[in-house]
XYZ file of C-alpha atoms in Angstrom:
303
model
C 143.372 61.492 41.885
C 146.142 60.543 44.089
C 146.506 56.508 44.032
C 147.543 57.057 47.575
C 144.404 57.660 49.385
C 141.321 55.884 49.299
C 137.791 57.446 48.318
C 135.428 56.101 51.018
C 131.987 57.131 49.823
C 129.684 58.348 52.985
C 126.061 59.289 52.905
C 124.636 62.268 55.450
C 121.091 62.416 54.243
C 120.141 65.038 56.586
C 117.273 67.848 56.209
C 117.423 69.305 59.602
C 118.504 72.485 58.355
C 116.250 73.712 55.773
C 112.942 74.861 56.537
C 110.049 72.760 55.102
C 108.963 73.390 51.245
C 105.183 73.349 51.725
C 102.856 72.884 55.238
C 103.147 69.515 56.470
C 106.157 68.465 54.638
C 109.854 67.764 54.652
C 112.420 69.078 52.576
C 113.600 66.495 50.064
C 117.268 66.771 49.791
C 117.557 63.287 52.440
C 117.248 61.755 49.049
C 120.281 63.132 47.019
C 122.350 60.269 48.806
C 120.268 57.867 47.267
C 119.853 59.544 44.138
C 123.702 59.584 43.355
C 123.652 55.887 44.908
C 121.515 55.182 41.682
C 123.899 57.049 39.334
C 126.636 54.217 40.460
C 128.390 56.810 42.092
C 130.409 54.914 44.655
C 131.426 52.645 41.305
C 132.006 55.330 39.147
C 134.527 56.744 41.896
C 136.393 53.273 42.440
C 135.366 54.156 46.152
C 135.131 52.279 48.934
C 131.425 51.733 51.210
C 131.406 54.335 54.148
C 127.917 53.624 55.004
C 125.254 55.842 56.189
C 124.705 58.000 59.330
C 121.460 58.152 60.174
C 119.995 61.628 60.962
C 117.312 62.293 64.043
C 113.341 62.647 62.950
C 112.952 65.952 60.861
C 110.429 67.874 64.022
C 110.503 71.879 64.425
C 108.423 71.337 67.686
C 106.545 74.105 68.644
C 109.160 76.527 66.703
C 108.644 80.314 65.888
C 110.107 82.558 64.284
C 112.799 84.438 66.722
C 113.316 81.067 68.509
C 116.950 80.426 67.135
C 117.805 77.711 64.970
C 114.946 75.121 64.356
C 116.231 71.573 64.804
C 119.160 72.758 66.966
C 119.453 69.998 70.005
C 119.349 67.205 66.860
C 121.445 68.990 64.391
C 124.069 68.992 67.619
C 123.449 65.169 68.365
C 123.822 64.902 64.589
C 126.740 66.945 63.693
C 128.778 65.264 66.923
C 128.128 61.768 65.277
C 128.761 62.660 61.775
C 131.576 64.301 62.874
C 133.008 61.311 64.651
C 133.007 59.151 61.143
C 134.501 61.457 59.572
C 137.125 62.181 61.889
C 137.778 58.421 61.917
C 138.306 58.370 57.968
C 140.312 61.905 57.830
C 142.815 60.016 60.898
C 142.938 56.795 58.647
C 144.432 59.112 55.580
C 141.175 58.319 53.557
C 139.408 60.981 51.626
C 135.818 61.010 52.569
C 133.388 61.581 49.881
C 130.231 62.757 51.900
C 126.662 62.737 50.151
C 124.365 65.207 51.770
C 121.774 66.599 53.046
C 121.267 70.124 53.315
C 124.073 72.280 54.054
C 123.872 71.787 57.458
C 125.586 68.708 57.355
C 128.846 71.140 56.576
C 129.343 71.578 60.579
C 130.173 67.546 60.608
C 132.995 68.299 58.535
C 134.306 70.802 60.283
C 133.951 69.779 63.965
C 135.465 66.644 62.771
C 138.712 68.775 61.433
C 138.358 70.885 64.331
C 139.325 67.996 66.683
C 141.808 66.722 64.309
C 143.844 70.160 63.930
C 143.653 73.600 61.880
C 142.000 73.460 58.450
C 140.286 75.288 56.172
C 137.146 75.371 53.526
C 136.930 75.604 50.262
C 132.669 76.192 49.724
C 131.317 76.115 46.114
C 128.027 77.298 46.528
C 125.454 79.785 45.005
C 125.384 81.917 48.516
C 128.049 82.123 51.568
C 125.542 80.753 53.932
C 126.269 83.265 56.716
C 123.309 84.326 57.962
C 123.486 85.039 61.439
C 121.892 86.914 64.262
C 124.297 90.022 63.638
C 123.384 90.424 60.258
C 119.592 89.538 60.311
C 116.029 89.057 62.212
C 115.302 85.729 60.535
C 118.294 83.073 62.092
C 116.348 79.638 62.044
C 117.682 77.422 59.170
C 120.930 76.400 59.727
C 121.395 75.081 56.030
C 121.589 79.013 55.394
C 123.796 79.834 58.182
C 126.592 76.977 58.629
C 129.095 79.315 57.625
C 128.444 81.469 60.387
C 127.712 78.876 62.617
C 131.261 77.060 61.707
C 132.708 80.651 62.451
C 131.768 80.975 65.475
C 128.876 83.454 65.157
C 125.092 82.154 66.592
C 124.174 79.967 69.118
C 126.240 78.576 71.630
C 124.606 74.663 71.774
C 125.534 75.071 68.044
C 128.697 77.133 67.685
C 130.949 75.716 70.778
C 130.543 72.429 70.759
C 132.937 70.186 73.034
C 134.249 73.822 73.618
C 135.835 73.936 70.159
C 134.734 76.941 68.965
C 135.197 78.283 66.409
C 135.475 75.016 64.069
C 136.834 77.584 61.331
C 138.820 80.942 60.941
C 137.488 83.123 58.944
C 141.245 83.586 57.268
C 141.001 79.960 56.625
C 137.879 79.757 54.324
C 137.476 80.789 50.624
C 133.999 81.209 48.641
C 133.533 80.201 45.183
C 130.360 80.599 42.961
C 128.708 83.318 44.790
C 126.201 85.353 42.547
C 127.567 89.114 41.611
C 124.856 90.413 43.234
C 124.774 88.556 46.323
C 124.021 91.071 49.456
C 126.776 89.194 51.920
C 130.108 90.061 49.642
C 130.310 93.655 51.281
C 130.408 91.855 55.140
C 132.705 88.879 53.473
C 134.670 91.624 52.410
C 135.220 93.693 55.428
C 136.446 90.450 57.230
C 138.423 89.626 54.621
C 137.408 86.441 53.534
C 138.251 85.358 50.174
C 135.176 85.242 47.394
C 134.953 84.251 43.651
C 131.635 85.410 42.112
C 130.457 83.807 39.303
C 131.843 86.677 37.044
C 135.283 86.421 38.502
C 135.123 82.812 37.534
C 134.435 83.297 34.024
C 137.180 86.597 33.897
C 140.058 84.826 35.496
C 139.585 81.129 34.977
C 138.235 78.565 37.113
C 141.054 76.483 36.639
C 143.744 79.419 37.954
C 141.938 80.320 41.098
C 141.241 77.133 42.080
C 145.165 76.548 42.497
C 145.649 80.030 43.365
C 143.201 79.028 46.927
C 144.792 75.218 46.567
C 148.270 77.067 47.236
C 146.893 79.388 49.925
C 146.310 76.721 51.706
C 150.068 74.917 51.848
C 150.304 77.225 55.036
C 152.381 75.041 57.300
C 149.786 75.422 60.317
C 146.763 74.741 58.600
C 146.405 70.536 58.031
C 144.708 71.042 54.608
C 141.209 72.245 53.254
C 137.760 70.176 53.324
C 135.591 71.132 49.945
C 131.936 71.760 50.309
C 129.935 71.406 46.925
C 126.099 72.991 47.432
C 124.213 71.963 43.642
C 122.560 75.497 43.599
C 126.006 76.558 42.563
C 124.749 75.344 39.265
C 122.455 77.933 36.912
C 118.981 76.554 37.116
C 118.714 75.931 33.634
C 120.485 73.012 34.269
C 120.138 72.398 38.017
C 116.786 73.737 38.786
C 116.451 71.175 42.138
C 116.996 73.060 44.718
C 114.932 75.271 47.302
C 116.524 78.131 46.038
C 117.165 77.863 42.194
C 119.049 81.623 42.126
C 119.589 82.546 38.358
C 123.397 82.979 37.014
C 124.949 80.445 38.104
C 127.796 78.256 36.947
C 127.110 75.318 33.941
C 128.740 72.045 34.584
C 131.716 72.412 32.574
C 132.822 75.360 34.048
C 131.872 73.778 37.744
C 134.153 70.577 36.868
C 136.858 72.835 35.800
C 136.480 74.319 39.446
C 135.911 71.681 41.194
C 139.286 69.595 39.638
C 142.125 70.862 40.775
C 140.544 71.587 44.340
C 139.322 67.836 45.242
C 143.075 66.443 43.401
C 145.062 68.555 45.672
C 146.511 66.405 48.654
C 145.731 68.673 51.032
C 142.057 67.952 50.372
C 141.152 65.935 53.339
C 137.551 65.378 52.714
C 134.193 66.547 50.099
C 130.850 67.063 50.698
C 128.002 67.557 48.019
C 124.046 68.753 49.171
C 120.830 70.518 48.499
C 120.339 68.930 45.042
C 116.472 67.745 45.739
C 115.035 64.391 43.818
C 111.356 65.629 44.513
C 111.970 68.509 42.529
C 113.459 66.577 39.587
C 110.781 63.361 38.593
C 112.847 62.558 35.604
C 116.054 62.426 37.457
C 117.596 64.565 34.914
C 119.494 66.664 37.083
C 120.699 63.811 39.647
C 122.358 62.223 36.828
C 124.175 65.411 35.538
C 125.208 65.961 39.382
C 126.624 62.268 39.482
C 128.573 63.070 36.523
C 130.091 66.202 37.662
C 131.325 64.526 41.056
C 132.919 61.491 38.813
C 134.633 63.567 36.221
C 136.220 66.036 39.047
C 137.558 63.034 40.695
C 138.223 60.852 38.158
C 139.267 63.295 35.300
C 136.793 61.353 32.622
C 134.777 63.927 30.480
C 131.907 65.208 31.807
């Protein structure tokens, strides 16, 4: 970890984006802040207090399917004022450590970088979350779609906003974790944006690719990189909280060995970590095992 920088834990402990588990509920992951707040996370990363920003009331309204993006008018209010502390932090030359949420909260990060410059993602997560209404009949949850949404495709109230659009090039993002079998790699691939499956994880070494897409980045017009961490990266035999526990994933050694070299680099400007649900784990199992992957890949302490 560069001594240079400070860690400045921040917690985003939105749900706006995912749709709700069971009638008359809420999605859970508003919790993982606090979970990971339990785990003496902030401690455990010799970080400093960022505080919270507090997300609008989780209310779909009279939404139907067809209707766009659920949530939309507060996940704009919310990803304009997330956005602005993180710009604040990325300006000051700390690194923001940013404890989600759903996925949604991903468009903070990069309208915040928007503003700033040119940067790009690197996304460790189970699926590219690029739905979008060229590629599907059922747009509504943006914690599936942020991808697309940060690309420009969807939405205007959600994809131009302060006339930024898009917040990311599609050249400037690279996918890591994705399932083999995922149905999005053959539209990733035809506009050529970088993914790692699972499988070419465990051929080529997490360790290699991750500086192979650390260098790709060291372009001299793009700022840095911002790291997005979703938990259902993670196989579900060891992280099975999450609203959508997909099957051959990555175990936690081999996500810490990805994850490493990535949030070291200096041109990391920021990290995000989301979806991990404390309804769906009662014995806190899983939160703990999350907490320690985040330390060691920051702190280099075994996992």
């Amino acid at each position: 970890m560069s001594p240079l920088r400070n860690l400045v834990v921040l917690d985003a402990p939105s749900n706006l984006g995912l749709r709700p588990p069971a009638p008359g509920t809420v999605p859970g992951c508003y919790k993982l802040a606090g979970a990971l707040r339990e785990q003496r996370i902030v401690q455990r990363l010799g970080a400093l207090e960022g505080g919270v920003v507090v997300p609008p009331r989780y209310d779909r309204g009279g939404w139907q399917e067809g209707d766009g993006v659920f949530n939309a008018a507060a996940l704009a209010a919310y990803t304009r004022k997330l956005a602005d502390r993180i710009e604040h932090h990325v300006r000051a030359g700390d690194l923001p450590v940013v404890l989600g949420g759903d996925c949604s909260i991903q468009l903070g990060a990069s309208l915040a970088l928007r503003r700033v410059g040119r940067f790009g993602l690197a996304a460790v997560d189970a699926s590219a979350d690029f739905r979008h209404p060229g590629n599907s009949e059922r747009v509504g949850a943006a914690g599936g779609e942020e991808l697309a949404l940060a690309t420009g495709r969807g939405q205007k109230n959600l994809t131009d906003l302060e006339g930024l659009k898009p917040y990311l090039k599609d050249e400037d993002v690279r996918l890591f974790g994705i399932r083999d079998y995922d149905e999005e790699r053959a539209e990733l691939a035809a506009l050529k944006i970088p993914t790692v499956t699972v499988g070419d994880l465990r051929e080529w070494g997490a360790d290699a690719l991750a500086r192979a897409a650390v260098q790709s980045f060291e372009a001299p017009d793009v700022g840095g990189f911002w790291v997005h961490l979703d938990a259902d990266v993670l196989d579900p035999s060891v992280m099975p909280a999450v609203d959508s526990p997909d099957p051959d994933g990555l175990l936690p050694d081999e996500l810490v060995a990805l994850l490493r070299p990535l949030v070291n680099s200096p041109h990391c400007v920021g990290f995000n970590v989301t979806i991990y649900d404390p309804d769906l784990d009662p014995e806190g199992t899983a939160g703990a095992l999350l907490a320690d992957i985040v330390a060691a890949a920051f702190t280099d302490t075994p996992l």
